[in-house]
CSV table of C-alpha atoms and ligand atoms in Angstrom, one decimal:
chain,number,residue,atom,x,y,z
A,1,UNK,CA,-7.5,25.3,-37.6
A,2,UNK,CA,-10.5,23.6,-36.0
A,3,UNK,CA,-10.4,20.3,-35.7
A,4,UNK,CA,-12.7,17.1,-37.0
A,5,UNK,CA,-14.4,15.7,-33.9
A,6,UNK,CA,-14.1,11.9,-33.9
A,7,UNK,CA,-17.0,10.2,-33.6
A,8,UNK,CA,-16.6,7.7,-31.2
A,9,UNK,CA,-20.2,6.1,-31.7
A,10,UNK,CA,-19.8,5.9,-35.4
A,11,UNK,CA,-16.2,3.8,-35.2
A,12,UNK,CA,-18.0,2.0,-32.3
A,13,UNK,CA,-20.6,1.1,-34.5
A,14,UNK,CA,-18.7,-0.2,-37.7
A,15,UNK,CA,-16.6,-2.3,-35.7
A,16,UNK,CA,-20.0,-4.2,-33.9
A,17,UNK,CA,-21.1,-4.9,-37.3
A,18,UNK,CA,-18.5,-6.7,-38.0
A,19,UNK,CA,-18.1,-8.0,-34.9
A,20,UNK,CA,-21.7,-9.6,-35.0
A,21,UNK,CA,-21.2,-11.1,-38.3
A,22,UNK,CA,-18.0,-12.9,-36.5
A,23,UNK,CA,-20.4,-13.7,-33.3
A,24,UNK,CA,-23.0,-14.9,-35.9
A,25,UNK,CA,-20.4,-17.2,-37.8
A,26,UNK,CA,-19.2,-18.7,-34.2
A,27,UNK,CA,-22.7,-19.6,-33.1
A,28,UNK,CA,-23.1,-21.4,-36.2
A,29,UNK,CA,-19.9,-22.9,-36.1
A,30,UNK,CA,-20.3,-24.1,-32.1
A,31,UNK,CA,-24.4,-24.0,-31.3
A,32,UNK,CA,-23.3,-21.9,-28.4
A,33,UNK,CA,-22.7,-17.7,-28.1
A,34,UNK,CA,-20.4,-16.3,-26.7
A,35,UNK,CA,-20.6,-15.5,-23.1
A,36,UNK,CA,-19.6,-13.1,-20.8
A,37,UNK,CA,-20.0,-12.5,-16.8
A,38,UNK,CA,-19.8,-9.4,-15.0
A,39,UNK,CA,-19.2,-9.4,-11.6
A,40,UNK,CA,-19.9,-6.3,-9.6
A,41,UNK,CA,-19.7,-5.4,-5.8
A,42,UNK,CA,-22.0,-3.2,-5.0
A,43,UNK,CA,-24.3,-0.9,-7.2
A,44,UNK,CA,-21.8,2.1,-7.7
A,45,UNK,CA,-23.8,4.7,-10.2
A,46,UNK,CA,-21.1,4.9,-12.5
A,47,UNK,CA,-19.9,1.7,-12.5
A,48,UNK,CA,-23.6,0.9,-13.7
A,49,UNK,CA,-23.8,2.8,-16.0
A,50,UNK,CA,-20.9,1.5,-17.5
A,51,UNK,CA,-22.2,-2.0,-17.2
A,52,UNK,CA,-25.5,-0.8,-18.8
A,53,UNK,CA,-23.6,0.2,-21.8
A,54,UNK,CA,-21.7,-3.0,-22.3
A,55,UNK,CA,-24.8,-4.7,-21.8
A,56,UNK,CA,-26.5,-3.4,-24.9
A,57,UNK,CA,-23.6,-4.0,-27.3
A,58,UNK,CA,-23.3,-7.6,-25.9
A,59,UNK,CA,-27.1,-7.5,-27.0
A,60,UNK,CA,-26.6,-6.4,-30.2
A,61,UNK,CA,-23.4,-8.0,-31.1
A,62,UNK,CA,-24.9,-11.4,-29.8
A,63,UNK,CA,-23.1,-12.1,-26.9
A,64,UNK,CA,-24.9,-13.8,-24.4
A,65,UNK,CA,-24.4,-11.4,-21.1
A,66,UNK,CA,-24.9,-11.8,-17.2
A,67,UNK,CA,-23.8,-9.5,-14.5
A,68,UNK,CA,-23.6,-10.9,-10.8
A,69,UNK,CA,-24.4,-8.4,-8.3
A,70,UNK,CA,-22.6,-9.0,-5.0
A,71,UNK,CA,-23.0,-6.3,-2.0
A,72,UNK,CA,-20.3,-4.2,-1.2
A,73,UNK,CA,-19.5,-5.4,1.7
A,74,UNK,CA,-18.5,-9.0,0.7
A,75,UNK,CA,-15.5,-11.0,1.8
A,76,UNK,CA,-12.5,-11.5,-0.3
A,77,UNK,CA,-12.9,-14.8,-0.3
A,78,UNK,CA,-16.2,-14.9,-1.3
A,79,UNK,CA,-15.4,-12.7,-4.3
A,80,UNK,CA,-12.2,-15.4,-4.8
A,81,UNK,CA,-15.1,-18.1,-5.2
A,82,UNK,CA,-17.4,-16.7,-7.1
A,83,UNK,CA,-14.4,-16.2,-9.6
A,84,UNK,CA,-13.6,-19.8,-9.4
A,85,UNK,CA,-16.4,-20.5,-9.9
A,86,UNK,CA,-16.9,-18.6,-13.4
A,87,UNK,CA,-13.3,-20.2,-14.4
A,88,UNK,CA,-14.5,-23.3,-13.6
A,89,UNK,CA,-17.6,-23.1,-16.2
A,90,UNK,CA,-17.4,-24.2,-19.3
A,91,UNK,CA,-20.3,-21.9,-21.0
A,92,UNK,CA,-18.5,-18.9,-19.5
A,93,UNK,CA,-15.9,-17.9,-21.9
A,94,UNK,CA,-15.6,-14.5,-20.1
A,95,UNK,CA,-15.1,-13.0,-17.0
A,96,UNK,CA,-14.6,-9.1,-15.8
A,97,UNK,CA,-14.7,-7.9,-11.9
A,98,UNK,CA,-16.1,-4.4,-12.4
A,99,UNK,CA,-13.9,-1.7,-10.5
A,100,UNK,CA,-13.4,0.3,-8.5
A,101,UNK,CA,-13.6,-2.5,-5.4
A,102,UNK,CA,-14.2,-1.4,-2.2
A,103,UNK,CA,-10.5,-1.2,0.3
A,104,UNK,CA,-11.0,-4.5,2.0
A,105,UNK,CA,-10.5,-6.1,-1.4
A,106,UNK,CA,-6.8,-6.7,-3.0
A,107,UNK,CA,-7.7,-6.0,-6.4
A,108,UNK,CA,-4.3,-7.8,-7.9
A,109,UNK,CA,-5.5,-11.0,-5.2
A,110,UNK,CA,-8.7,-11.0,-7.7
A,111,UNK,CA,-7.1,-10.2,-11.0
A,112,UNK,CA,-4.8,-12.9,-10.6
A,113,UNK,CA,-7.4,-15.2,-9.4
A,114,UNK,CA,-9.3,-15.0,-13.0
A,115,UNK,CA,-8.6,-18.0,-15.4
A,116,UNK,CA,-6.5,-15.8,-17.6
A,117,UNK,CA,-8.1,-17.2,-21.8
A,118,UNK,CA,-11.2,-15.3,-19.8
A,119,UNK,CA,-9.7,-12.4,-18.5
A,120,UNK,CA,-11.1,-9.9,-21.1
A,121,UNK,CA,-9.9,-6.4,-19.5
A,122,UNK,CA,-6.9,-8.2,-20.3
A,123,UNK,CA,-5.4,-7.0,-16.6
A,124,UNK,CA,-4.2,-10.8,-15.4
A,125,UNK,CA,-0.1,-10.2,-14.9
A,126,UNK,CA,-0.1,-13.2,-17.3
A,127,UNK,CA,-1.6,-11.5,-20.6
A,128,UNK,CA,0.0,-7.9,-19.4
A,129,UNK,CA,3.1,-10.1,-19.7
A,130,UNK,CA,2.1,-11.4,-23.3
A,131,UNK,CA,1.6,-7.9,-24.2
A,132,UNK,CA,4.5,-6.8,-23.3
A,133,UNK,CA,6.3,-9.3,-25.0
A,134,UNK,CA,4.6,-8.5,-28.5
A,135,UNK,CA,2.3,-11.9,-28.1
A,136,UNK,CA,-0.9,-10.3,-27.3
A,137,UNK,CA,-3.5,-12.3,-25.9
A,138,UNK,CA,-6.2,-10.1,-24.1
A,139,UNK,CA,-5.2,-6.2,-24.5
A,140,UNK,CA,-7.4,-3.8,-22.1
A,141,UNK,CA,-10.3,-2.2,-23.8
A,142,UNK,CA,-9.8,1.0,-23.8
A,143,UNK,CA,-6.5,1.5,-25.1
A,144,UNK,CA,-7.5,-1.4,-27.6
A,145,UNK,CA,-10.4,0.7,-28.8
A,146,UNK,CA,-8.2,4.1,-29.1
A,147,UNK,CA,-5.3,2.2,-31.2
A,148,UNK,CA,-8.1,0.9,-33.6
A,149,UNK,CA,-9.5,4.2,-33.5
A,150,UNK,CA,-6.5,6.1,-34.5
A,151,UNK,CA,-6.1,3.5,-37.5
A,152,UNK,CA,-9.7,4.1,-38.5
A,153,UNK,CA,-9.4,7.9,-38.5
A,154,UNK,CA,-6.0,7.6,-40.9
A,155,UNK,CA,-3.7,8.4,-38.3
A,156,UNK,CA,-1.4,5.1,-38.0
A,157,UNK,CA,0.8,5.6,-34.5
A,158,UNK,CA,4.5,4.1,-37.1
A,159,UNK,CA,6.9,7.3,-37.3
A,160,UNK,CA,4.6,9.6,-35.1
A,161,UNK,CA,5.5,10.9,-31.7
A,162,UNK,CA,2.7,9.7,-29.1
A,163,UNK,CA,2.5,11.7,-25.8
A,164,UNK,CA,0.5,9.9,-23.2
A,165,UNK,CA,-0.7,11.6,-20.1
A,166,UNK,CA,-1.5,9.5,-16.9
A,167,UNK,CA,0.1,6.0,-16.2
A,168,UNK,CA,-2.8,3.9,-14.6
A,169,UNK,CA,-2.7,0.3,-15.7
A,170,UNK,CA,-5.8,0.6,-17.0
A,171,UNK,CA,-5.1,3.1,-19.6
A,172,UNK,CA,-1.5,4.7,-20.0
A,173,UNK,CA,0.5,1.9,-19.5
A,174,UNK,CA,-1.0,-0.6,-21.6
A,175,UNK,CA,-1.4,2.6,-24.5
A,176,UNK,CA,2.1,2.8,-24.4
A,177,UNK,CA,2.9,-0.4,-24.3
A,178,UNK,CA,0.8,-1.3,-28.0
A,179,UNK,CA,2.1,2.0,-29.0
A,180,UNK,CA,6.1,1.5,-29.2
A,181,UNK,CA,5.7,-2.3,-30.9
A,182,UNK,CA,7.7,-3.0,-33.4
A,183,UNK,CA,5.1,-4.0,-35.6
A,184,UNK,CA,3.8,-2.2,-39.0
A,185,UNK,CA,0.5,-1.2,-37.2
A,186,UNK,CA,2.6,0.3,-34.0
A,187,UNK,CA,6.0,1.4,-34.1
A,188,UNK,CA,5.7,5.0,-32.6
A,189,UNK,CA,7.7,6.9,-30.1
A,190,UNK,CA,6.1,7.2,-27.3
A,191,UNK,CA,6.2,9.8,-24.1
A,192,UNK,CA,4.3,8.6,-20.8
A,193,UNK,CA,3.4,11.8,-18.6
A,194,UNK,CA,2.3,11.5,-15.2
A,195,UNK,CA,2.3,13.8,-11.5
A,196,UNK,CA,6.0,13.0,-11.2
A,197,UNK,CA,7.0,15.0,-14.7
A,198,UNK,CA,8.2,18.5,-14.4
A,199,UNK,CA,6.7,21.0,-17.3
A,200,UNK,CA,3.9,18.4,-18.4
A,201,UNK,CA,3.0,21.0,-21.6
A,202,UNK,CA,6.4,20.7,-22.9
A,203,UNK,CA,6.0,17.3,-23.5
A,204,UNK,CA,2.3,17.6,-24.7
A,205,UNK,CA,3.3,20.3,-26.8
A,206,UNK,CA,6.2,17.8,-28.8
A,207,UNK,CA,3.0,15.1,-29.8
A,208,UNK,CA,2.0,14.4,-33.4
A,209,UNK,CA,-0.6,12.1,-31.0
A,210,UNK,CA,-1.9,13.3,-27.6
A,211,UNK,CA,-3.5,10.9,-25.2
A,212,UNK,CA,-5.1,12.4,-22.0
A,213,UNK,CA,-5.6,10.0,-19.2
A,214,UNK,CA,-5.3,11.6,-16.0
A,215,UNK,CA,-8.8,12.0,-15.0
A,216,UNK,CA,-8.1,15.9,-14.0
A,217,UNK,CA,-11.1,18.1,-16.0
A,218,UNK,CA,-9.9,20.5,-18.7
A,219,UNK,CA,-6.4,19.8,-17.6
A,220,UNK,CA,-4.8,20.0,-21.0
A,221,UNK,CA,-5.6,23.7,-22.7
A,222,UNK,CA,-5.6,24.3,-25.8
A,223,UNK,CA,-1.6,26.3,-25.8
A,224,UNK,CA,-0.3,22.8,-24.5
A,225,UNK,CA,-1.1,21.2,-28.2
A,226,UNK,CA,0.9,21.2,-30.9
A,227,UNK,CA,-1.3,22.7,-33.9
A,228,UNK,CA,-1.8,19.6,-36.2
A,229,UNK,CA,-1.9,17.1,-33.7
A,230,UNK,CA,-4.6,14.1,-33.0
A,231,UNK,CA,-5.7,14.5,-29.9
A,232,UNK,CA,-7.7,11.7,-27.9
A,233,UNK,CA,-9.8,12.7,-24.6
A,234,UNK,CA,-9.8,9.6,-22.4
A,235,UNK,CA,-11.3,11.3,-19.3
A,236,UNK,CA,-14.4,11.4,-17.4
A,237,UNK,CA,-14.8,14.1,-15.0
A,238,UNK,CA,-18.5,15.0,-13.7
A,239,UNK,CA,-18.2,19.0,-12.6
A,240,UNK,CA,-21.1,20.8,-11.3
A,241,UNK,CA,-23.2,22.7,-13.5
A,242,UNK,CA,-26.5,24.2,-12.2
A,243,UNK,CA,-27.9,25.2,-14.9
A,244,UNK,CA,-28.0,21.1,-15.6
A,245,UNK,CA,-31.0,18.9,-14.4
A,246,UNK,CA,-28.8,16.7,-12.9
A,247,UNK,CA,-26.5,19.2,-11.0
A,248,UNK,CA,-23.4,18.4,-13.2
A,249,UNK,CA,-22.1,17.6,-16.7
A,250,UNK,CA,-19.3,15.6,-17.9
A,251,UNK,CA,-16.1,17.3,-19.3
A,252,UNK,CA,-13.3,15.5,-20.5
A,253,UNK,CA,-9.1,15.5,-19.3
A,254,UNK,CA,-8.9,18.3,-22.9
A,255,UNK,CA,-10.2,21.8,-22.6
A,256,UNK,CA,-12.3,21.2,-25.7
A,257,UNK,CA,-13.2,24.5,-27.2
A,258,UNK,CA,-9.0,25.6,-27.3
A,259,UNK,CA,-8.1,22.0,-28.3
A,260,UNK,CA,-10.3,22.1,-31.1
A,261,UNK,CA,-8.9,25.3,-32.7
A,262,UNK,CA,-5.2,23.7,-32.7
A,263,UNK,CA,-5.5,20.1,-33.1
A,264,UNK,CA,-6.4,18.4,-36.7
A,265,UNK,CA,-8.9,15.8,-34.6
A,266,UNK,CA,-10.5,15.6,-31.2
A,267,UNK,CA,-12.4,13.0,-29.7
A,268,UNK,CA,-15.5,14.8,-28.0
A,269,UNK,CA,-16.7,13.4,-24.2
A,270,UNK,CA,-19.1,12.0,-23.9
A,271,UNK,CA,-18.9,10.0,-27.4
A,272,UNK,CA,-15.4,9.6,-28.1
A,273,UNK,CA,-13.6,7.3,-26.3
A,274,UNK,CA,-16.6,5.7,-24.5
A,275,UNK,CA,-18.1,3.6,-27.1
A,276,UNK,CA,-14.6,2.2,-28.2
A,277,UNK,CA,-14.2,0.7,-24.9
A,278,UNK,CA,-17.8,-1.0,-25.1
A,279,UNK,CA,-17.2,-2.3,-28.5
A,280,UNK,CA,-13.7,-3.7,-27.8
A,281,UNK,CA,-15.1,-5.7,-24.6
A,282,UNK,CA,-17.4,-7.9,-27.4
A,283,UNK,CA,-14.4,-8.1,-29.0
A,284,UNK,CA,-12.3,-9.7,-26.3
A,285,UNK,CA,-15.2,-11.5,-25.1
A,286,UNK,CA,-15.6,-13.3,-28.7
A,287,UNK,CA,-11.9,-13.8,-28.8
A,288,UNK,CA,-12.0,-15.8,-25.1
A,289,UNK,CA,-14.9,-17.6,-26.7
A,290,UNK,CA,-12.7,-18.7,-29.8
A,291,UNK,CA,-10.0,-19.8,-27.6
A,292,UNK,CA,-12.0,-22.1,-25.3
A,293,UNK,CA,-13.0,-23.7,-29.0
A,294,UNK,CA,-9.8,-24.4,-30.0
A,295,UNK,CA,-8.6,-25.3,-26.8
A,296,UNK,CA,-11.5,-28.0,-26.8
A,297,UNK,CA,-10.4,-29.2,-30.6
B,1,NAP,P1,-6.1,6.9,-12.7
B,1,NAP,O1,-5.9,5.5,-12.3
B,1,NAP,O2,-6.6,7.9,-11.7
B,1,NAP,O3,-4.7,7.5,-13.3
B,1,NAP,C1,-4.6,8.8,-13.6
B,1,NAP,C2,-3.1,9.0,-14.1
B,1,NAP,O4,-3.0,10.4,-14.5
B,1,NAP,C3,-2.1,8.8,-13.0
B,1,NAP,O5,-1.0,8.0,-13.6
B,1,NAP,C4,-1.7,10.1,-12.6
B,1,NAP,O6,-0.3,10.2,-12.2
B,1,NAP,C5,-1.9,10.9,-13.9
B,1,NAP,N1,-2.2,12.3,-13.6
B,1,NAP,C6,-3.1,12.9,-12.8
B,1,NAP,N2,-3.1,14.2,-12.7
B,1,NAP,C7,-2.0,14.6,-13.5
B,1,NAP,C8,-1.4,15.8,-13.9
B,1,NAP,N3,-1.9,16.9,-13.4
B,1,NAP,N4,-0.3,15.8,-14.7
B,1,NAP,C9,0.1,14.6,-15.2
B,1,NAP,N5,-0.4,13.4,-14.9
B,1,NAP,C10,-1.4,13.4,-14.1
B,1,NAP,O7,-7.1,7.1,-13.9
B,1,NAP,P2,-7.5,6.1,-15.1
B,1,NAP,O8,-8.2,4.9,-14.6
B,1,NAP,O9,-6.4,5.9,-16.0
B,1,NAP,O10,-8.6,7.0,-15.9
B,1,NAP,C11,-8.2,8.3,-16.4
B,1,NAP,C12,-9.5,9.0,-16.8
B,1,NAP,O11,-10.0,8.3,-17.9
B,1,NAP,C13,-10.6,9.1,-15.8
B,1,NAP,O12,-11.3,10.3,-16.0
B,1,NAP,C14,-11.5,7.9,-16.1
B,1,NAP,O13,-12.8,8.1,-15.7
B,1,NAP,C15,-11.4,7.9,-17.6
B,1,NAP,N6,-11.6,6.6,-18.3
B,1,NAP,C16,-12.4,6.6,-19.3
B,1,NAP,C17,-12.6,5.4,-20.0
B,1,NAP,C18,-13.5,5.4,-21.2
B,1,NAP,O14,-13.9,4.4,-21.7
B,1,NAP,N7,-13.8,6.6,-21.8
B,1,NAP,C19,-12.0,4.2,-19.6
B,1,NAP,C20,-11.2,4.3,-18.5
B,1,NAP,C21,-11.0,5.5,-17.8
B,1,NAP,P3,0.4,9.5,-11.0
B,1,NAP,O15,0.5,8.0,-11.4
B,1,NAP,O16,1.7,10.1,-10.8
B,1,NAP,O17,-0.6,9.6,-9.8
């Protein structure tokens, strides 16, 4: 069997079109966009190119789109202010602290500290909660854009077995949590997979849907899949490669030439998951936007 590579970019991009009709149809309904604020400690290479990216969809989509560069080295409370102070205006209708922050910074302290209609990564303990409970509010991007995704490519989680690898609350956690709903557009069964589980391929071998996010390169092989299954690469792991001009190239958590001879469908890294994650951000951001409306009505 080899698989059909999902394209990531090409999902990515039917869901902005429709998502800058919707932006389109708010600014007309409200005179305002959308807007988000980024705030960022430091200038972390990955971290901006991450912010890059969201900053062209924002563009695209029409979502008004700042990012506040802080140094690394600033206080807690100063990062506690600057939040406040982005809860506390009205034309932001979004707010997301880019991570990783550096050690001297309690990460929950700051997550907590974000009005939670305008926490958009959708990591406030309040909208985790809401999740949990079925009542969705914000839901964190990228597990967001790989549920849509999986719809998209005809492969509805309801009645499948979905085998998750990794636990962060970024990723695995909040994947299994929209996974086992019981809603028509969730309702799997669901395996979580992490450091702590003994004969990891024996529960990546039982998935009809395989989701690796463990941020180990190539650590799922093609013999750990069962043949048929969907498999979605969530990781991003640079490894050196000298024979690249930069030194290295980027390889996802799934050894992709054996996945691809076993599995029905594989997202590809880059271009999978990536632009999924992006895309889902406008949406969230639009969403905050819409509630501060009604809230205002
Ligand atoms: P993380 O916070 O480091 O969490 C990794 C998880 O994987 C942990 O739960 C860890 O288990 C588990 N794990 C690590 N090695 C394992 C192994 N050998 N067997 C089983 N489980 C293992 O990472 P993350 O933030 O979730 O990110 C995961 C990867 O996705 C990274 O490569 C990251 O760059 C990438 N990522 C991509 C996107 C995107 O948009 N494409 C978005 C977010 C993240 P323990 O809990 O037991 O330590």
């Amino acid at each position: 069997m080899s698989a059909v590579i999902i394209d990531g970019r090409a999902i990515a991009d039917e869901i902005e079109r429709a998502i800058r009709h919707d932006v389109s149809n708010y600014c007309s309904l409200y005179n305002i966009a959308p807007s988000l604020v980024v705030i960022a400690l430091g200038k972390d290479p990955r971290s901006m190119s991450y912010i890059r990216q969201k900053t062209r969809v924002c563009a695209r989509v029409g979502i008004r789109d700042r990012t506040i560069f802080l140094p690394l080295e600033t206080p807690e409370e100063d990062l506690l202010d600057a939040v406040c102070a982005m809860n506390e205006d009205s034309s932001v209708h979004a707010v997301l602290i880019q991570e990783p922050l550096p050690k001297h910074i309690a990460s929950l302290k700051i997550l907590q500290a974000i009005d939670p209609i305008k926490d958009v990564d959708g990591f406030h303990p309040e909208n985790v909660g809401l999740s949990v409970v079925g009542a969705p509010r914000h839901e964190p991007c990228t597990p967001k854009g790989i549920f849509e995704a999986l719809h998209r490519i005809g492969c509805a989680p309801a009645g499948r077995h979905a085998v998750i690898v990794g636990r962060s609350n970024l990723v695995g956690k909040p994947m299994m949590n929209m996974l086992i709903q019981k809603t028509e557009r969730a309702n799997a069964t669901a395996t979580l997979c992490h450091t702590g589980t003994p004969d990891l391929a024996f529960h990546t071998r039982q998935a009809d849907i395989l989701i690796a996010a463990a941020g180990r390169p190539e650590l799922i092989k093609g013999d750990m899949i069962k043949p048929g299954a969907a498999v979605i690469d969530v990781g991003i792991n640079a490894v050196d490669d000298p024979s690249s001009k930069k030194g290295y190239r980027l390889v996802g958590d799934v050894h992709f030439e054996s996945a691809r001879e076993v599995a029905s469908a594989l997202t590809p890294v880059p271009g999978g998951v990536g632009p999924l994650t992006c895309v889902m951000l406008a949406s969230n951001t639009l969403a905050a936007a819409r509630l501060a409306a009604e809230s205002r009505s």
